[in-house]
Short mmCIF file of C-alpha atoms in Angstrom, two decimals:
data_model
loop_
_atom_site.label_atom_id
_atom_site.label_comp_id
_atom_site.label_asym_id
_atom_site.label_seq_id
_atom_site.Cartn_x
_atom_site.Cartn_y
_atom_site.Cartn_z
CA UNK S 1 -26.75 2.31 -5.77
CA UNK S 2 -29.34 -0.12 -6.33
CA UNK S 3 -32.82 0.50 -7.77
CA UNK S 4 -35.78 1.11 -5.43
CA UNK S 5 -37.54 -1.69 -5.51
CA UNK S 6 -41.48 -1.98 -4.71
CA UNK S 7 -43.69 -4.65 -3.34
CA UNK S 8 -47.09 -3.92 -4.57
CA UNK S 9 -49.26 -5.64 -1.83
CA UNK S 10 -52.76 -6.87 -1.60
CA UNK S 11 -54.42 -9.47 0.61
CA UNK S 12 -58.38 -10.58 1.28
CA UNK S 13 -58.96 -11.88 4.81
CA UNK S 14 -62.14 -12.87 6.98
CA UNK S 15 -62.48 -9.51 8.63
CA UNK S 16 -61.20 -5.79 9.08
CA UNK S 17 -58.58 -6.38 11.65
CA UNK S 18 -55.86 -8.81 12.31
CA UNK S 19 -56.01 -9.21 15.97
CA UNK S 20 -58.90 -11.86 15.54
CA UNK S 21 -59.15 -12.56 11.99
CA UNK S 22 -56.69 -13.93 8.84
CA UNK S 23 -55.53 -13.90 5.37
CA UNK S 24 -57.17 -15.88 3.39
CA UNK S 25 -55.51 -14.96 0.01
CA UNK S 26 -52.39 -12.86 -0.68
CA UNK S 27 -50.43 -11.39 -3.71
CA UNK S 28 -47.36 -9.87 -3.54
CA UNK S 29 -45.45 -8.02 -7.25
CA UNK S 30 -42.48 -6.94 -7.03
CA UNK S 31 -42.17 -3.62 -9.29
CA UNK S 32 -39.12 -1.79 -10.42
CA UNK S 33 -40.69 1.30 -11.26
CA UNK S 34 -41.11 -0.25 -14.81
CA UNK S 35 -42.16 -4.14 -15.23
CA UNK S 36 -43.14 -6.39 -12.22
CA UNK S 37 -39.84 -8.28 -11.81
CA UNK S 38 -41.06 -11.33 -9.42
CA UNK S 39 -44.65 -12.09 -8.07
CA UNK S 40 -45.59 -14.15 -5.20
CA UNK S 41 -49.37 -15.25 -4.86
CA UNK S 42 -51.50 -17.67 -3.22
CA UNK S 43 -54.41 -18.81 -1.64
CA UNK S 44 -54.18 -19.34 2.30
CA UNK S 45 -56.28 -21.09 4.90
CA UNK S 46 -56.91 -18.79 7.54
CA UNK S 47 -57.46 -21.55 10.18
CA UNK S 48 -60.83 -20.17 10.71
CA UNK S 49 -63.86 -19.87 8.81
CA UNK S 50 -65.03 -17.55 6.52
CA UNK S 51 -68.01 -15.84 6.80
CA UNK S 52 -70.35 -16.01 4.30
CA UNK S 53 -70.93 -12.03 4.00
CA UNK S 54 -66.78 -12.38 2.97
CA UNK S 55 -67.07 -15.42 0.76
CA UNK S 56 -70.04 -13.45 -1.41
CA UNK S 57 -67.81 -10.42 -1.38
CA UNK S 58 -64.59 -12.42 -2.84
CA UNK S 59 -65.51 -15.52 -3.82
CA UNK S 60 -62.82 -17.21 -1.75
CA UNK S 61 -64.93 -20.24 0.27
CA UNK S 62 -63.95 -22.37 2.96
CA UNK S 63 -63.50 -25.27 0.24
CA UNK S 64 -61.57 -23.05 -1.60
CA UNK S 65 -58.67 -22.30 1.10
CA UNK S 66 -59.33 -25.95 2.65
CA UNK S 67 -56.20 -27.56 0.84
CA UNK S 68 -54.19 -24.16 0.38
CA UNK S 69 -51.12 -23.59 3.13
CA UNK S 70 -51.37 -21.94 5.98
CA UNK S 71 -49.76 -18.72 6.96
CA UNK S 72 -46.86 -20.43 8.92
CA UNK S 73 -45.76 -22.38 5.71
CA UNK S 74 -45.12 -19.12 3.49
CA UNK S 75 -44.49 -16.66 6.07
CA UNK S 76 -40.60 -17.17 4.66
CA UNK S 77 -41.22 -16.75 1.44
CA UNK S 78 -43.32 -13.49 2.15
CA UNK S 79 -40.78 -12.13 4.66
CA UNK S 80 -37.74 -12.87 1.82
CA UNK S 81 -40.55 -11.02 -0.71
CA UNK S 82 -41.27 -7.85 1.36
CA UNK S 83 -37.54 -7.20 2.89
CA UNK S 84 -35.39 -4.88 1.53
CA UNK S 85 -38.27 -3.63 -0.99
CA UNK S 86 -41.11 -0.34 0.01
CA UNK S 87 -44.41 -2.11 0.65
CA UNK S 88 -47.25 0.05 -1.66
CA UNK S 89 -50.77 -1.01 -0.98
CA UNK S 90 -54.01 0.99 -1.27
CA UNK S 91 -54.86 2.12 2.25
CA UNK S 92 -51.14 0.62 3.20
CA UNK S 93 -52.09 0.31 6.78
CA UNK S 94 -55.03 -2.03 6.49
CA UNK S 95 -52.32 -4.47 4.62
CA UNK S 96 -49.20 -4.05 6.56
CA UNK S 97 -50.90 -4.75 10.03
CA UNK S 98 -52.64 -7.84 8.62
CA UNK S 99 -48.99 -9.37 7.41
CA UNK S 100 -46.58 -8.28 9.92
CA UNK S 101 -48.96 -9.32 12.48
CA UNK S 102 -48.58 -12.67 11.02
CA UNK S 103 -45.37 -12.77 10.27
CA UNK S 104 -44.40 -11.71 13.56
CA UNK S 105 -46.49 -14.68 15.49
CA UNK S 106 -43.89 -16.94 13.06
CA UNK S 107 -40.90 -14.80 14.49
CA UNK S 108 -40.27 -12.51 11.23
CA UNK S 109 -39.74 -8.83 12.29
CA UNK S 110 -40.98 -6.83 9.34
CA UNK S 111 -39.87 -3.57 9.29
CA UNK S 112 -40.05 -1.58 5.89
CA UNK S 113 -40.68 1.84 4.43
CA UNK S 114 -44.56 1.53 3.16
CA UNK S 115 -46.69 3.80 0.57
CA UNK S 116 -50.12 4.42 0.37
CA UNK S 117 -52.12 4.45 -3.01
CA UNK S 118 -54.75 6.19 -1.38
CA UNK S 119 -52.71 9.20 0.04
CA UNK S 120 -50.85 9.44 -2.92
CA UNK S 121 -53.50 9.81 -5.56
CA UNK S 122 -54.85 12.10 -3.60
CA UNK S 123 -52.05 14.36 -3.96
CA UNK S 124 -51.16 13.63 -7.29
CA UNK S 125 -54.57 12.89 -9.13
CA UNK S 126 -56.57 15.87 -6.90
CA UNK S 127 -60.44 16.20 -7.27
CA UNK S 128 -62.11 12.69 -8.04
CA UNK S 129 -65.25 11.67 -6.60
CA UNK S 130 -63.76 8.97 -4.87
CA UNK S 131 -60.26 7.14 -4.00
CA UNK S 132 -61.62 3.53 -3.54
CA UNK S 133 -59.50 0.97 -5.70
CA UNK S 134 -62.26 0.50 -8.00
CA UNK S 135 -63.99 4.03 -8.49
CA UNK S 136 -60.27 5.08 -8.96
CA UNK S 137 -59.43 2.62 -11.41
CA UNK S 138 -62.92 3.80 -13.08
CA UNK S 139 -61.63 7.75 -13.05
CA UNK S 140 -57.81 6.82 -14.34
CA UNK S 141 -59.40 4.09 -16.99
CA UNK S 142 -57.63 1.38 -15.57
CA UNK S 143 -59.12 -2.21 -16.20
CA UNK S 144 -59.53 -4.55 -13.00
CA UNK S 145 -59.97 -8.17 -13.54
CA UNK S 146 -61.06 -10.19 -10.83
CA UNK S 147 -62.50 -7.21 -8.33
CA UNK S 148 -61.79 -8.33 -4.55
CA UNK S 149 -59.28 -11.14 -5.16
CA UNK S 150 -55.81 -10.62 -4.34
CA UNK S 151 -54.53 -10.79 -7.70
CA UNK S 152 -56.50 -8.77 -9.80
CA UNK S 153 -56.45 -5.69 -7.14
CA UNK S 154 -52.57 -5.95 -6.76
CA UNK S 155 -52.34 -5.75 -10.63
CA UNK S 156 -54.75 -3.31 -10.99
CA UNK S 157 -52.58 -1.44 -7.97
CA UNK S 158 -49.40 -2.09 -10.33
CA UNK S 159 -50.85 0.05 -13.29
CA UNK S 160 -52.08 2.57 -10.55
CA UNK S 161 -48.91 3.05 -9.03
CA UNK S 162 -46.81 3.68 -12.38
CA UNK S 163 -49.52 6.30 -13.55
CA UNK S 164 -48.58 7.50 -10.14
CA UNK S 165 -44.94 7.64 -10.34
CA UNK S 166 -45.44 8.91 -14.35
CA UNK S 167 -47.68 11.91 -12.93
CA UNK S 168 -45.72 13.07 -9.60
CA UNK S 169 -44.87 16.30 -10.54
CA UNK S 170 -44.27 17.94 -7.43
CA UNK S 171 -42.21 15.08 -5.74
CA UNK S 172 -44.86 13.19 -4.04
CA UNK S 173 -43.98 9.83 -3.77
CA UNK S 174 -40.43 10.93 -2.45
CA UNK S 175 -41.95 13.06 0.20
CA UNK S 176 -43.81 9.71 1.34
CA UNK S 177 -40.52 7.94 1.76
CA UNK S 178 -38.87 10.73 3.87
CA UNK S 179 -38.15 9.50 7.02
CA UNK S 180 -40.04 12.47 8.67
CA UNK S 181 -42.89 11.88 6.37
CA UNK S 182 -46.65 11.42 8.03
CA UNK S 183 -47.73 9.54 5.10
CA UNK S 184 -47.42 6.15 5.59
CA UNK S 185 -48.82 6.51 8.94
CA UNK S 186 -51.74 9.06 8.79
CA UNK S 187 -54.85 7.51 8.16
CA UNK S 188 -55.51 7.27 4.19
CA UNK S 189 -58.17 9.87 3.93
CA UNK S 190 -56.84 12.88 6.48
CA UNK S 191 -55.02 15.13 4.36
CA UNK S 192 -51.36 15.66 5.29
CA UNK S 193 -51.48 19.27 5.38
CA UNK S 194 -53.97 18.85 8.01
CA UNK S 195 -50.89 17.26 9.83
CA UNK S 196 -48.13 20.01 8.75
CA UNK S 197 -50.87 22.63 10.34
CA UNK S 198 -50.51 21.37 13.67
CA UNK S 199 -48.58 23.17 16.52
CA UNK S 200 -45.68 22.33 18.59
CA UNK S 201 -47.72 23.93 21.68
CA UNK S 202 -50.35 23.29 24.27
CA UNK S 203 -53.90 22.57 23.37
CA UNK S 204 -56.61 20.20 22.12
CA UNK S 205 -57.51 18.30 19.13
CA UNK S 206 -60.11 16.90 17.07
CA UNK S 207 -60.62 14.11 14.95
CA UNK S 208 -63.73 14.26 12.54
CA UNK S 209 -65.20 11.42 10.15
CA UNK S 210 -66.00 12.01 6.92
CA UNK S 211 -69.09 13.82 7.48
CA UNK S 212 -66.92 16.01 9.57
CA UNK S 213 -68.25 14.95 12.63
CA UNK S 214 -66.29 14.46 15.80
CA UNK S 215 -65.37 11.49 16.70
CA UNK S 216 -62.48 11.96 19.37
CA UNK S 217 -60.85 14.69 21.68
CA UNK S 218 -57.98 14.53 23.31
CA UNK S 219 -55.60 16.97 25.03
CA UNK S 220 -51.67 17.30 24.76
CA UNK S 221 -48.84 19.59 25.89
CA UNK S 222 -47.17 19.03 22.36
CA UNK S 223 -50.61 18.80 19.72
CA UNK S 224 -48.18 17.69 16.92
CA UNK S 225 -46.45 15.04 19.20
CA UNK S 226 -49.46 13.75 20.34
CA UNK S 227 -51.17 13.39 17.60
CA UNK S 228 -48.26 12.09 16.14
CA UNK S 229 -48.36 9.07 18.70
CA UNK S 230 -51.65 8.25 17.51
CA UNK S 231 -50.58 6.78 14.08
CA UNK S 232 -46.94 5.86 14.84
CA UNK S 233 -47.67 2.03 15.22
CA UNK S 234 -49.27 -0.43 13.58
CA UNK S 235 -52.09 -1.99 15.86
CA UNK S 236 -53.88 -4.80 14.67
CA UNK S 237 -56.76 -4.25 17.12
CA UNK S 238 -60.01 -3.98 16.13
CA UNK S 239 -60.98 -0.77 17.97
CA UNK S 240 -56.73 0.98 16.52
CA UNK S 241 -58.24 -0.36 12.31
CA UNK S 242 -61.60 1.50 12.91
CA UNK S 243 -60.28 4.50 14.53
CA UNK S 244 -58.05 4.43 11.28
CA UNK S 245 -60.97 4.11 8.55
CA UNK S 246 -63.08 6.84 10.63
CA UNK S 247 -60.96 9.61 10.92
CA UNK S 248 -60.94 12.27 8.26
CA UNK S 249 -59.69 15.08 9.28
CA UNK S 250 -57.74 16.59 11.96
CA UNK S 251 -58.40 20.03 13.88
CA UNK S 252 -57.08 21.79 16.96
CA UNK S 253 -57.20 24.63 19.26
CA UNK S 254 -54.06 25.70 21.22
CA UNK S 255 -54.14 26.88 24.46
CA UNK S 256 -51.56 28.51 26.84
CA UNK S 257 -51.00 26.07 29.76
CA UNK S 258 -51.52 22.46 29.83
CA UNK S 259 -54.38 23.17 32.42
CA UNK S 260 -56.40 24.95 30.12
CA UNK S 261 -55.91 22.06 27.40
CA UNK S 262 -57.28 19.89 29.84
CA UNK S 263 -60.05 21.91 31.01
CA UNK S 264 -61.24 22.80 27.77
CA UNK S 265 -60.67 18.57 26.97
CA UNK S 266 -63.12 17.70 29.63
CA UNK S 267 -65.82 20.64 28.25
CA UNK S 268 -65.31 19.00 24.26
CA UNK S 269 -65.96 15.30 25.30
CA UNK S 270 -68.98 16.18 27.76
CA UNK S 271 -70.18 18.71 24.97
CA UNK S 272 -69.57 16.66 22.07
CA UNK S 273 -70.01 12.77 23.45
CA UNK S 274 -67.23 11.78 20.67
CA UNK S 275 -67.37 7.86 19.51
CA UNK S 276 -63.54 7.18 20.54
CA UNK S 277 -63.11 8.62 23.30
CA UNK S 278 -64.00 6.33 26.65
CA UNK S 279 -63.16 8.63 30.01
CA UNK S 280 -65.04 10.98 31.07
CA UNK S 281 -68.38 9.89 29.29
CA UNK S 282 -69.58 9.15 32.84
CA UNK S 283 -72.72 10.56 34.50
CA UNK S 284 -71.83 13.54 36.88
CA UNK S 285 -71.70 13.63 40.33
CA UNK S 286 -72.32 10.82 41.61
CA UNK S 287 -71.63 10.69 45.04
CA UNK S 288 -72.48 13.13 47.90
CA UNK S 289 -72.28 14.23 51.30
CA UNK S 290 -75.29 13.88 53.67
CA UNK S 291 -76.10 15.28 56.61
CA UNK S 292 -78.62 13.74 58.98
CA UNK S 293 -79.16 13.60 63.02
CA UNK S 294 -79.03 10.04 64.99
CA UNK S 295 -81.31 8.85 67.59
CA UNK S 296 -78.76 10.25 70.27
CA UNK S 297 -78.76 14.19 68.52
CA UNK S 298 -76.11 13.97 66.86
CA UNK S 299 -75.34 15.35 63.39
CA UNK S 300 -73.50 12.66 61.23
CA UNK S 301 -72.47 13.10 57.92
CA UNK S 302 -72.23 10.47 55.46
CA UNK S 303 -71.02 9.61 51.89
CA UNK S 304 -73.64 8.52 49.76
CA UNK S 305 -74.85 8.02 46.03
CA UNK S 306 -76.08 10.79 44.70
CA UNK S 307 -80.27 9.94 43.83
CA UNK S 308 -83.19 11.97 42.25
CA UNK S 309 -84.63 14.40 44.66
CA UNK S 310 -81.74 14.26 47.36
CA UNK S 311 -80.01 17.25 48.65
CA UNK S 312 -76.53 16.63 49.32
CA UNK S 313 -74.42 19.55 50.63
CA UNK S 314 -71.33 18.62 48.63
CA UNK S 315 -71.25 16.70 45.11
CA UNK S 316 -68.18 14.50 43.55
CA UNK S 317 -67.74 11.65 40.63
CA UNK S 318 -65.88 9.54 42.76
CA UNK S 319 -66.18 8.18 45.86
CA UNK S 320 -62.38 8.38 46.62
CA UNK S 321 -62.65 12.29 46.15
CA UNK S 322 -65.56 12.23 49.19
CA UNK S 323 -63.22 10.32 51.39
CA UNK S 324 -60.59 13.14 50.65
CA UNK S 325 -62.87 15.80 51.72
CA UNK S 326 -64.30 14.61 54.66
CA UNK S 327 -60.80 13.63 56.18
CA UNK S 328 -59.85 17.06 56.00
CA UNK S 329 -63.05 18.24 57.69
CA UNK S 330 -62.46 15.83 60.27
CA UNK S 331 -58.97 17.17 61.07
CA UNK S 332 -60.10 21.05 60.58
CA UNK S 333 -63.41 20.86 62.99
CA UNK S 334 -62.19 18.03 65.15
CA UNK S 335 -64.66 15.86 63.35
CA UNK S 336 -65.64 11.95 64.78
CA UNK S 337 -64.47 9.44 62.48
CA UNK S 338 -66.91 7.13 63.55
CA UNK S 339 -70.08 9.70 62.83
CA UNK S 340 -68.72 10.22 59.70
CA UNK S 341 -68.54 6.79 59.44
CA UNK S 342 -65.00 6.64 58.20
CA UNK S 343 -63.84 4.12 60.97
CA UNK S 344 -66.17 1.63 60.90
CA UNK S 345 -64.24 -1.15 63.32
CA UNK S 346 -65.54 -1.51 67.04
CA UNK S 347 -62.10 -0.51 68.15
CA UNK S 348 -61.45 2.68 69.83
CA UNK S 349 -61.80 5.71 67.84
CA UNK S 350 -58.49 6.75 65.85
CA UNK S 351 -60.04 10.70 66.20
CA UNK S 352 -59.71 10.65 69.89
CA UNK S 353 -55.81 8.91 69.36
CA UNK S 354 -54.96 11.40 67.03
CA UNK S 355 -56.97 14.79 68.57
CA UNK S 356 -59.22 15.02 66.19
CA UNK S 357 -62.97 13.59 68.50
CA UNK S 358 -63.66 14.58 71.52
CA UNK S 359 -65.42 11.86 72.41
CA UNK S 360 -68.84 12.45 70.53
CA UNK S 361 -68.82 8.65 69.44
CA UNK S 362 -68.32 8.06 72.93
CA UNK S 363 -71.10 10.26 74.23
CA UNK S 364 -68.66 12.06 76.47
CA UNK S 365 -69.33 15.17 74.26
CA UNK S 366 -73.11 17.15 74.20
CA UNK S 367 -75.00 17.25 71.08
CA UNK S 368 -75.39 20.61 70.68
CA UNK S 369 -71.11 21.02 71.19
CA UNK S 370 -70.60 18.89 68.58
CA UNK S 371 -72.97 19.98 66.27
CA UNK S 372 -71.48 23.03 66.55
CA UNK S 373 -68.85 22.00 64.58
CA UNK S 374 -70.55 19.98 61.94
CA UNK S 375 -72.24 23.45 60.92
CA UNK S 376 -69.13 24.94 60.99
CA UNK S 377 -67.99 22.42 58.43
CA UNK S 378 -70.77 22.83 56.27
CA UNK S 379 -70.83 26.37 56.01
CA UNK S 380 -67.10 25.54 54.67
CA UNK S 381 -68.27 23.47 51.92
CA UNK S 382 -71.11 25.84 51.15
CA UNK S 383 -68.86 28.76 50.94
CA UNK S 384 -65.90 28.01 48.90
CA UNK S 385 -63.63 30.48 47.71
CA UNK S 386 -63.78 32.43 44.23
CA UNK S 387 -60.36 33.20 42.76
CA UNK S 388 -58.45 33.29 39.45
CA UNK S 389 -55.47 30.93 38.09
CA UNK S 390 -52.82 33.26 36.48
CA UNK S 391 -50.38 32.21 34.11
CA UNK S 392 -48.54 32.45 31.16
CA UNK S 393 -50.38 33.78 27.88
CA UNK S 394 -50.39 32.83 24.28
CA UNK S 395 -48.28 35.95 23.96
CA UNK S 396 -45.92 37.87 25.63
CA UNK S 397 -48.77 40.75 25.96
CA UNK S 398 -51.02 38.53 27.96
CA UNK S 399 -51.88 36.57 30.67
CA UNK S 400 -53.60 33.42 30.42
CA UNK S 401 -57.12 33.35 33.18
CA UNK S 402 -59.00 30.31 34.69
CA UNK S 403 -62.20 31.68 36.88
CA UNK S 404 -63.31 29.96 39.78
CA UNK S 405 -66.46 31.10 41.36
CA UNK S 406 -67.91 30.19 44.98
CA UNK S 407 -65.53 26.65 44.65
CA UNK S 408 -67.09 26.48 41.12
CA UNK S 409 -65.70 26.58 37.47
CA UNK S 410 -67.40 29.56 35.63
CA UNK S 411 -64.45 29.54 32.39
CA UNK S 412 -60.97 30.86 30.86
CA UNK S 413 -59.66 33.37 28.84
CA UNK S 414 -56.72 36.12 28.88
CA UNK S 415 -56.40 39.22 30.40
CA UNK S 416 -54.20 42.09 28.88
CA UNK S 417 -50.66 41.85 30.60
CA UNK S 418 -50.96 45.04 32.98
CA UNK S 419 -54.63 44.30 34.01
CA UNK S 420 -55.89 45.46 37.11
CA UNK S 421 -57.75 42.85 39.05
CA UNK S 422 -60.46 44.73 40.81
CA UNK S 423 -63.58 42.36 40.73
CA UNK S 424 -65.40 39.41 39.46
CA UNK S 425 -67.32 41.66 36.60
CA UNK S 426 -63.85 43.59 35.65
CA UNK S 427 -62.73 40.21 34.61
CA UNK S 428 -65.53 38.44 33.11
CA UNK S 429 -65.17 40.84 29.92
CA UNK S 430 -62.42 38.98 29.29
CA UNK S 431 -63.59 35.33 30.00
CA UNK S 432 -65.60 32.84 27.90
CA UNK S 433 -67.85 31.22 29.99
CA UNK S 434 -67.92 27.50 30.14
CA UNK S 435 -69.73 24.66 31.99
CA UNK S 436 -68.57 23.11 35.03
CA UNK S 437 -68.05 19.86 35.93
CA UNK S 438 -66.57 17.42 38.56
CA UNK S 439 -63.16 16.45 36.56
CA UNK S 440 -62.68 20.11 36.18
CA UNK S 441 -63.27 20.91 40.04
CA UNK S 442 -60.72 17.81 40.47
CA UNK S 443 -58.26 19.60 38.09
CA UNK S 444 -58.51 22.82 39.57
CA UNK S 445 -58.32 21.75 43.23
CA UNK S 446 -54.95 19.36 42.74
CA UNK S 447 -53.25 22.47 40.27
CA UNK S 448 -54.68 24.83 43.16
CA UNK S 449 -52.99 23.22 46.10
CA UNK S 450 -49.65 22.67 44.04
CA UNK S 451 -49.06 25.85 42.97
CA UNK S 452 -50.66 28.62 45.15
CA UNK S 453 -48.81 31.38 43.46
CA UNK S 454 -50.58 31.17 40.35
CA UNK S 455 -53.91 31.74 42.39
CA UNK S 456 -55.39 35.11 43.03
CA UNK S 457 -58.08 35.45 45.73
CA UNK S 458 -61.20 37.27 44.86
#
């Protein structure tokens, strides 16, 4: 069986993600656990230029790469290099999105078990200040020569990795390599036992930056799968490298039902505002239903945005939702769909076609008939039902509880497996109140309607 082999990596390029940016220099050392066997290194013009915040931080200029080849003329040789061999780099990520993004817009398919300098000398070598190339260097007393140039860091990462293979006591490095392994994938600084701790269950989880700060949320009906999924490519995007360099640490809370995880999702982002995450940070509510009489007496209602000091008698986030619930007010109180201005066309009223006008639009119905109705659908929307969503518990001696008060969220919890419903108060013991919002209303309405026998009236 042949010796493993590693390719000790390092590259400079003209910005922190390869989506939109290049190599500019790259050194590649071939390692055999002993003596660096082969080494591959050059300058490279990125086809771009170089900002001058990068030039002062490597000394690589444009002048410098203006001669040197570009990516498609080595991309061979690096491919032959890298295949067949582990790919070590500190912060390995950062590195292996940079070159198989480029070798993969020349039609090489790099696919290779990878290490990470960071991760490991954080198991190995626990309780230094810092894990940066150079302030690790500094702690282990290893010399770097040219700082920030390809070269000198991938040498420097040479005599880093062999103190690390010297001092892996506890089997480190060929955890890393396991197949199952999170390490090559987690981000460099989140702690793998963070990983192992997660459940195969229901629930949400949080990502936190280094100050331990949240920075996403995000819901799953497998936490360890899903925040599994998260790591298990290798985006070169610029918003997939940040994410990467941000994150921390990893925490979670389980829930019983995938409803809950969602519910208590929707609470987290609105509570917490995280950086990553993108839906839901939306303003709430902002569409309503208006009621107002026309010059003929009539009552109309009408879908409008929701603005400071209006009084709407029903609130939503999106318009769609409004057109949902006046439809089915229509067809419950026999509703015009032209004075709810849902057919706007001069033809003929669909309501009267389908039974649902009787002829209001028209004026072949009074005022005061049809009005009746459009109270009657109001007091509907003013008095919606309070009732509880039952389900399965975290353990077999409970049942899991979602409270819904007057049409309105009031929070969750679980209820002892015998409990007697008797009232709102009996249960509220039991509940931790949270706040409500429109996505949850959404939630609650669609789970609701497609499963009735998980809801108990109050």
């Amino acid at each position: 069986m042949n010796k493993a082999m590693y390719a000790i990596v390092d590259i400079e390029t003209t910005g922190s993600y390869a989506a939109a940016n290049g190599i500019t220099e790259i050194s590649i050392q071939v390692f055999d656990g002993e003596k660096v066997i082969e080494q591959f290194e050059t300058l490279v013009n990125p086809g771009k230029t170089i900002p001058r915040y990068i030039q002062a931080f490597t000394g690589i200029t444009n002048e410098m790469v203006a001669d040197a080849p570009y990516f498609e003329e080595i991309a061979e040789k690096v491919f032959t290099v890298l295949q067949g061999n582990i790919f070590v780099a500190h912060n390995v990520n950062f590195d292996y999105s940079f070159i198989k993004s480029s070798l993969a817009h020349f039609g090489y398919s790099l696919n290779v078990k990878k290490l990470c300098t960071v991760r490991l000398a954080r198991q190995i070598f626990p309780g230094f200040p810092s894990y940066s190339l150079g302030n690790l260097c500094h702690s282990l007393n290893i010399q770097i020569k040219d700082r920030h140039r390809a070269g000198g860091d991938a040498s420097a990462t040479v005599v880093l990795f062999q103190k690390l293979l010297n001092g892996d006591a506890k089997g480190a490095i060929q955890s890393a390599l396991n197949r199952h392994s999170k390490d090559a994938v987690l981000p460099p600084a989140v702690p793998k036992e963070h990983f192992d701790a997660l459940p195969h269950s229901p629930g949400i989880y949080y990502f936190h930056d280094a100050k331990g700060k949240v920075v996403y949320v995000g819901k799953a009906k497998d936490i360890r799968s899903r925040v599994n999924s998260h790591f298990s490519n290798n985006s070169d995007s610029k918003q997939k490298q940040n994410f990467l360099r941000t994150v921390h640490a990893i925490s979670f809370q389980q829930t019983a039902t995938e409803l809950m995880a969602a519910i208590l999702e929707s609470t987290e982002i609105k509570r917490l505002w995280p950086a990553f995450n993108v839906s839901q940070k939306k303003p709430e509510e902002l569409f309503g239903i208006f009621v107002y009489e026309d010059q003929n007496g009539y009552m109309r209602l009408a879908i409008e945005k929701k603005r400071k000091n209006s009084t709407p008698i029903y609130t939503f986030h999106y318009k769609v939702d409004g057109h949902g619930v006046l439809r089915k007010l229509m067809k419950e109180f026999s509703l015009c769909p032209k004075l709810c201005f849902m057919q706007t066309s001069n033809d003929a009223c669909v309501g009267m076609d389908e039974g649902h006008c009787n002829g209001a639009c028209e004026k072949k119905e009074l005022p005061s008939l049809y009005n009746d109705r459009v109270l009657q659908a109001i007091s509907s929307l003013t008095k919606r039902p309070s009732y509880v969503v039952l389900d399965k518990g975290l353990t077999e001696d409970e049942v899991s509880c979602i409270m819904v008060v007057q049409g309105n969220f009031f929070g969750m919890g679980y209820l002892p497996k015998n409990f007697e419903i008797t009232s709102e108060r009996a249960i509220q013991e039991y509940i931790t109140p949270y706040k409500d919002n429109s996505t949850i209303r959404a939630l609650l309405s669609s789970f609701a309607n497609a499963n009735p026998e998980r809801i108990k009236m109050l």
